PDB file of C-alpha atoms in Angstrom:
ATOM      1  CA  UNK A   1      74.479 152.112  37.160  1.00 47.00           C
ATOM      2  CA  UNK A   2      75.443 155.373  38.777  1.00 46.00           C
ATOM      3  CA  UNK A   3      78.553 155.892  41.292  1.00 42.00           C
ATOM      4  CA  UNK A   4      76.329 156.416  44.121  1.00 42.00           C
ATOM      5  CA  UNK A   5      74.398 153.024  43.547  1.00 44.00           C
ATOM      6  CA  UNK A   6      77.544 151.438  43.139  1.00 41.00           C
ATOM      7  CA  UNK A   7      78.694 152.741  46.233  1.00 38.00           C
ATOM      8  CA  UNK A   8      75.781 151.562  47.865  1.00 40.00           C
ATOM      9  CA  UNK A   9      75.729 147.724  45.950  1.00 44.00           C
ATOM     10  CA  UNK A  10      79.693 147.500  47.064  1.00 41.00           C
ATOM     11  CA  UNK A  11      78.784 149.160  50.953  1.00 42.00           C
ATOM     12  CA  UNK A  12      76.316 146.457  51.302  1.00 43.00           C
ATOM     13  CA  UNK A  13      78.469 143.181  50.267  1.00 45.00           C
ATOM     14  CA  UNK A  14      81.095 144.720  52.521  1.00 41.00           C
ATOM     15  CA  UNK A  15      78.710 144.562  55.484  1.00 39.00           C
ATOM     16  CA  UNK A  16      77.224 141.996  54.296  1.00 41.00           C
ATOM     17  CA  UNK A  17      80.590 139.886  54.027  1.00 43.00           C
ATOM     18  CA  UNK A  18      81.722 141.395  57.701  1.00 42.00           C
ATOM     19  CA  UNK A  19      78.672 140.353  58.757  1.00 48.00           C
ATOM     20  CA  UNK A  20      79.189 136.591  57.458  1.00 57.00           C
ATOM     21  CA  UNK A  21      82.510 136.802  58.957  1.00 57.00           C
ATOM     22  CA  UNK A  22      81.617 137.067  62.538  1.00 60.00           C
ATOM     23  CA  UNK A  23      79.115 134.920  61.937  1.00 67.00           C
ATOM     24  CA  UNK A  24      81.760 132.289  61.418  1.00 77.00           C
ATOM     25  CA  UNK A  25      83.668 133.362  64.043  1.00 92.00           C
ATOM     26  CA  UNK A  26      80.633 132.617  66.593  1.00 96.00           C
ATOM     27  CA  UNK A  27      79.805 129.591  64.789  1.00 96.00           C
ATOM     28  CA  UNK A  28      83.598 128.252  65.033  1.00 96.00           C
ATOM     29  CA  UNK A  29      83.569 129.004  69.008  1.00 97.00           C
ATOM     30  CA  UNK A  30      79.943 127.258  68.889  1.00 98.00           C
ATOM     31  CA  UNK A  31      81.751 124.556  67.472  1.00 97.00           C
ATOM     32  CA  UNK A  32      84.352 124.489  69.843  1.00 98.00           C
ATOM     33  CA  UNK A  33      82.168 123.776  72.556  1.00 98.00           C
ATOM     34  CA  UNK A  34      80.455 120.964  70.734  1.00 98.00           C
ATOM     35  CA  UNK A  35      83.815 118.945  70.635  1.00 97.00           C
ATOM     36  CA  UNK A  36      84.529 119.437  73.679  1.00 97.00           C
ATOM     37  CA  UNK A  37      81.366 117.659  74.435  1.00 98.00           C
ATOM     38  CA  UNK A  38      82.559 114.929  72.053  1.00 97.00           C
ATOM     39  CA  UNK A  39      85.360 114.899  73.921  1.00 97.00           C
ATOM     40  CA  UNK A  40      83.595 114.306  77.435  1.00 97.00           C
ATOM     41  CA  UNK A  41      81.174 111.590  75.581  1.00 97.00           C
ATOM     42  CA  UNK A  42      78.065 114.027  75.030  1.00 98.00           C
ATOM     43  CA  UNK A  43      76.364 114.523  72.120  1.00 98.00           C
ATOM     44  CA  UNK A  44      78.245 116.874  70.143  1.00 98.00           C
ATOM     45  CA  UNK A  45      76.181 120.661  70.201  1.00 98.00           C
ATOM     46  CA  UNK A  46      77.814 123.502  71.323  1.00 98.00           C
ATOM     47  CA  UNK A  47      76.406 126.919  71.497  1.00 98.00           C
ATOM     48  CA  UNK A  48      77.707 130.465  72.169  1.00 98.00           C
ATOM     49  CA  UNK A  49      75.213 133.565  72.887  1.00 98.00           C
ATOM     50  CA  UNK A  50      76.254 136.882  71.573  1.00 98.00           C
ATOM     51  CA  UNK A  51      75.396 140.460  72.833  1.00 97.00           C
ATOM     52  CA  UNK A  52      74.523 142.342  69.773  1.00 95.00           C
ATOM     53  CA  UNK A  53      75.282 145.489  70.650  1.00 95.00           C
ATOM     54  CA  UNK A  54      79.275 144.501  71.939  1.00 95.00           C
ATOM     55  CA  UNK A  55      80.167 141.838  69.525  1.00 95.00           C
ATOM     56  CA  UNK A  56      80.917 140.004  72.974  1.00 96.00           C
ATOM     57  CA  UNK A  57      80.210 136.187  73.582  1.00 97.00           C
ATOM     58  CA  UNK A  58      78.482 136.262  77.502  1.00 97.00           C
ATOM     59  CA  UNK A  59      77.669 132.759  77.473  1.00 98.00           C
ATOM     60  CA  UNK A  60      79.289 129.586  75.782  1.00 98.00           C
ATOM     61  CA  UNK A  61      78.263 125.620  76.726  1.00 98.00           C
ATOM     62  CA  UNK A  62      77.885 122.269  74.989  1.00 98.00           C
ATOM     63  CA  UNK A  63      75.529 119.307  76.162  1.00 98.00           C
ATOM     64  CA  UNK A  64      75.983 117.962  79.723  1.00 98.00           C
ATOM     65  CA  UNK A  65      73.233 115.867  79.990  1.00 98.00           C
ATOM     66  CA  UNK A  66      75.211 112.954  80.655  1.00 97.00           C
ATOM     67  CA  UNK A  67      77.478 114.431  83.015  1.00 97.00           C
ATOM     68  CA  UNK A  68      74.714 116.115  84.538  1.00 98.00           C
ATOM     69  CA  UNK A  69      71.785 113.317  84.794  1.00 98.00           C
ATOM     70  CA  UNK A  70      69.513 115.978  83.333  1.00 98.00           C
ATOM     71  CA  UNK A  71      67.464 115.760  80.416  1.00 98.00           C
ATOM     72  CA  UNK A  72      67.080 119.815  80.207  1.00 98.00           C
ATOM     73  CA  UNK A  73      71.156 120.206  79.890  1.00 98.00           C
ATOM     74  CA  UNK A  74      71.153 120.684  76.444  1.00 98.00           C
ATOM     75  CA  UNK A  75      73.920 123.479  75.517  1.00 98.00           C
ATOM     76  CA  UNK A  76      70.865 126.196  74.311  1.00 98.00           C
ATOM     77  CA  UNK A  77      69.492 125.858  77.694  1.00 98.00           C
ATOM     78  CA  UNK A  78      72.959 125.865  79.735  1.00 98.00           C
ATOM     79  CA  UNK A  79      73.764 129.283  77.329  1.00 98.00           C
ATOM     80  CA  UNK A  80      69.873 130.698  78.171  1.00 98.00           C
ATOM     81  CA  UNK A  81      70.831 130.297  81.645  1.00 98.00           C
ATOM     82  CA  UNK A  82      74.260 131.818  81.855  1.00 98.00           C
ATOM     83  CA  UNK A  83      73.339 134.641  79.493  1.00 98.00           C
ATOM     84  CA  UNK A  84      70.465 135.308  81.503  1.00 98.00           C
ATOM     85  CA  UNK A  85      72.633 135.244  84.824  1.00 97.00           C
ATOM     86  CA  UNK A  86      75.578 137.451  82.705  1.00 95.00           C
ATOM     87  CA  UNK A  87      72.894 140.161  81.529  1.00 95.00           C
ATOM     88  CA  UNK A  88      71.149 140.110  85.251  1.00 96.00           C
ATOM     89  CA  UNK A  89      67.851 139.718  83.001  1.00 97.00           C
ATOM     90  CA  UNK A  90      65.437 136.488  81.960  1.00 97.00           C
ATOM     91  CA  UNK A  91      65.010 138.310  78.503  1.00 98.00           C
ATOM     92  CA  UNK A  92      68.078 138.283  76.421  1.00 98.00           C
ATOM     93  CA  UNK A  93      66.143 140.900  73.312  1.00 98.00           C
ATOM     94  CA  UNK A  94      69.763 142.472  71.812  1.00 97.00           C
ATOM     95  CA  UNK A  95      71.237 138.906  72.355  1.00 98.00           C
ATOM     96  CA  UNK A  96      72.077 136.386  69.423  1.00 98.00           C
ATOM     97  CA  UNK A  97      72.459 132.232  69.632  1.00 98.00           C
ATOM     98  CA  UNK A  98      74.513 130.098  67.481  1.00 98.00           C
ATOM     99  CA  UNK A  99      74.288 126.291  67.943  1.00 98.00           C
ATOM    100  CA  UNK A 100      75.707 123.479  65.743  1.00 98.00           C
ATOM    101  CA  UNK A 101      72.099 121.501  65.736  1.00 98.00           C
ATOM    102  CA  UNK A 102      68.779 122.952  65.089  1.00 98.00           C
ATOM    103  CA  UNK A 103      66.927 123.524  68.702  1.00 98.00           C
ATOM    104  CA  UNK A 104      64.622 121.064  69.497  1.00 98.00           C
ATOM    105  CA  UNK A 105      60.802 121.727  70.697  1.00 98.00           C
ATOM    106  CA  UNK A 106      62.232 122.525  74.493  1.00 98.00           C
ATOM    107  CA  UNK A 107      64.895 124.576  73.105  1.00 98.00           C
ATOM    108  CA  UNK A 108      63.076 126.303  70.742  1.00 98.00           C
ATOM    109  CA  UNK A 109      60.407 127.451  73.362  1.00 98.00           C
ATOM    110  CA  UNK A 110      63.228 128.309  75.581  1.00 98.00           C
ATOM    111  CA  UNK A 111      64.300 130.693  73.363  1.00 98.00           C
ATOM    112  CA  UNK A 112      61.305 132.025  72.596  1.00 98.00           C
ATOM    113  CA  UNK A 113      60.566 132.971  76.463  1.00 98.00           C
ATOM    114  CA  UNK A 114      63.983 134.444  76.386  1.00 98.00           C
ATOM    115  CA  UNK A 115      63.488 136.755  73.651  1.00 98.00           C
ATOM    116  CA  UNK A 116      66.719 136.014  71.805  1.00 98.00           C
ATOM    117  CA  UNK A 117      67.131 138.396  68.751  1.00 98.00           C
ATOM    118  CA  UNK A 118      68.333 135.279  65.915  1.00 98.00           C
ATOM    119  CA  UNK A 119      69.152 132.537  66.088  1.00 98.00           C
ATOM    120  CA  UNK A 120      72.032 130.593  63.570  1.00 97.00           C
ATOM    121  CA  UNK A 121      72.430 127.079  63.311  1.00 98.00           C
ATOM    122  CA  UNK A 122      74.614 125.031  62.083  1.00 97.00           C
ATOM    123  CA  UNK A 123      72.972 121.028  60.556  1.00 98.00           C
ATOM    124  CA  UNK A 124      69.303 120.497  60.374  1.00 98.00           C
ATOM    125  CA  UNK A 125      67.684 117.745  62.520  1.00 98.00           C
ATOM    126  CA  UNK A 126      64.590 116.057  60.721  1.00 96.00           C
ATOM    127  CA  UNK A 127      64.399 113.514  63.598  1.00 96.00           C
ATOM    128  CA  UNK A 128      64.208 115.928  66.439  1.00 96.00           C
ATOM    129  CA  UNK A 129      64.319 119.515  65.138  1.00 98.00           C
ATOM    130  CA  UNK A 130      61.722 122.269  66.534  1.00 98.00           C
ATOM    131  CA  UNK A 131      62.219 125.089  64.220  1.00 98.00           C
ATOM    132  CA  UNK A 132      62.366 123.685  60.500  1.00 96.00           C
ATOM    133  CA  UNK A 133      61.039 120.323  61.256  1.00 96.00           C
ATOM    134  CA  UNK A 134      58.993 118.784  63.669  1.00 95.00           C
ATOM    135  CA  UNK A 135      56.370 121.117  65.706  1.00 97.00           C
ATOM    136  CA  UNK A 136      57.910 124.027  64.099  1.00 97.00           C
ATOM    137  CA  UNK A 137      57.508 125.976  67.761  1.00 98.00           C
ATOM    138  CA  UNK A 138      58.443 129.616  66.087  1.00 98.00           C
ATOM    139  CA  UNK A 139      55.363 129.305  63.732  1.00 97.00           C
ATOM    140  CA  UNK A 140      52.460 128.337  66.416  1.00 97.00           C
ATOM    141  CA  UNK A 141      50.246 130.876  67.317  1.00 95.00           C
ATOM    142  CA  UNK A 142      50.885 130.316  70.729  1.00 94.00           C
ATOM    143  CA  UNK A 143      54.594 131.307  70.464  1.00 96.00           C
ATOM    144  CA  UNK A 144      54.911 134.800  71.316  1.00 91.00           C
ATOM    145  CA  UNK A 145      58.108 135.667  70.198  1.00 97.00           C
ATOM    146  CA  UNK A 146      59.973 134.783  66.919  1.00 97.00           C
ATOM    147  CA  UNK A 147      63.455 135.332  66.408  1.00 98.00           C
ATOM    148  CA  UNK A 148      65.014 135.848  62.991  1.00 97.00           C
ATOM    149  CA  UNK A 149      66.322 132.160  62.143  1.00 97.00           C
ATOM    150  CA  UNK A 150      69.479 131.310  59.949  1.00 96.00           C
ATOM    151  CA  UNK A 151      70.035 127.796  59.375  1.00 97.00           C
ATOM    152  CA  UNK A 152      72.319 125.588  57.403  1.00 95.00           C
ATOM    153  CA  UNK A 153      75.566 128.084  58.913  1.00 94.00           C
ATOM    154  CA  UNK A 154      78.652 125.447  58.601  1.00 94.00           C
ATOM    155  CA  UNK A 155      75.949 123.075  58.168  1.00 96.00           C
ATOM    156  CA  UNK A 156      78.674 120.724  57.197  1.00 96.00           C
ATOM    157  CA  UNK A 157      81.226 120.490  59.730  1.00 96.00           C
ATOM    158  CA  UNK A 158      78.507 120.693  62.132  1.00 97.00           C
ATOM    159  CA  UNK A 159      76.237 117.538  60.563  1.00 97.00           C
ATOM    160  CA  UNK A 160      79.589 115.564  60.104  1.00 97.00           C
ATOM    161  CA  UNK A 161      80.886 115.731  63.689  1.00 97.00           C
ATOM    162  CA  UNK A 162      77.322 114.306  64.925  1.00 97.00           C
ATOM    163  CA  UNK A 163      77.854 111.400  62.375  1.00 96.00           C
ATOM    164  CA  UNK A 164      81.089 110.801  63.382  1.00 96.00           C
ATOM    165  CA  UNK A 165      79.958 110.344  67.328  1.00 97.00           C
ATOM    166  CA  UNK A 166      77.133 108.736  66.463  1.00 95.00           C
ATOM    167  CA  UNK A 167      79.298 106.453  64.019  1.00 94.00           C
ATOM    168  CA  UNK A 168      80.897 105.712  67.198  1.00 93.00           C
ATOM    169  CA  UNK A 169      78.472 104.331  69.468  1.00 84.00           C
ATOM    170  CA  UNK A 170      77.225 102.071  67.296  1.00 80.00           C
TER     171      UNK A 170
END
């Protein structure tokens, strides 16, 4: 191999590896938020919404859909909204999401109409899932926008602090 392909192998891990880094940065604030909704008694999701361009979080929630009596106050939705309010804009295209549960069906669509760039999760959800399982919303011909999707970030600690409330309740 020849300097200037090394060069280029070892400039790509090192963005690549910066790039993981924030990554885990957003997904540790995500999961900040979802224990705080432990904390309050919701189901435990948290999500943050990055602008792209700034590095900058401009919207961070959890679930309130206790707290709130609504069905539609799941933490993407509550980030949508406040991003969307933030940016002055219903599209959010140079914006990125990162929530500890794969959306579900509502979520996923909700994204969709708000053009989010990617989207990084943390745990799969079989049961109730919209991207990977279930009606898979990003893959339906209707769906006109599909953002990049990472799952499985900190899959983890995110899939072991839903067990642990839902150990709870039981």
């Amino acid at each position: 191999m020849g300097y200037v392909q090394h060069l280029t192998k070892t400039f790509k891990r090192s963005k690549l590896a910066l790039m993981n880094k924030a990554n885990n940065n957003f997904m540790e604030a995500a999961m900040l938020e979802a224990e705080n909704a432990f904390e309050r008694g919701e189901v435990p999701v948290g999500c943050v919404i990055v602008d792209s361009e700034s590095g900058k979080i401009i919207a961070r929630t959890s679930n309130r859909t206790e707290e709130l009596d609504d069905p539609t106050a799941h933490a993407e939705m509550l980030a949508i909204r406040n991003a969307s309010k933030n940016a002055g804009s219903a599209r959010l295209p140079k914006c990125d999401m990162y929530v500890t549960l794969e959306p579900c069906p509502m979520c996923a669509t909700a994204i969709s109409f708000a053009r989010i760039r990617r989207v990084y999760f943390g745990a799969y959800d079989p049961k109730s899932g919209g991207v990977d399982h279930g009606p898979r919303i990003f893959e339906q011909s209707s769906c006109h926008h599909k953002p990049e999707v990472y799952g499985g970030i900190s899959e983890t600690a995110c899939g072991e602090m839903l067990k642990t409330f839902f150990r709870q309740k039981r």
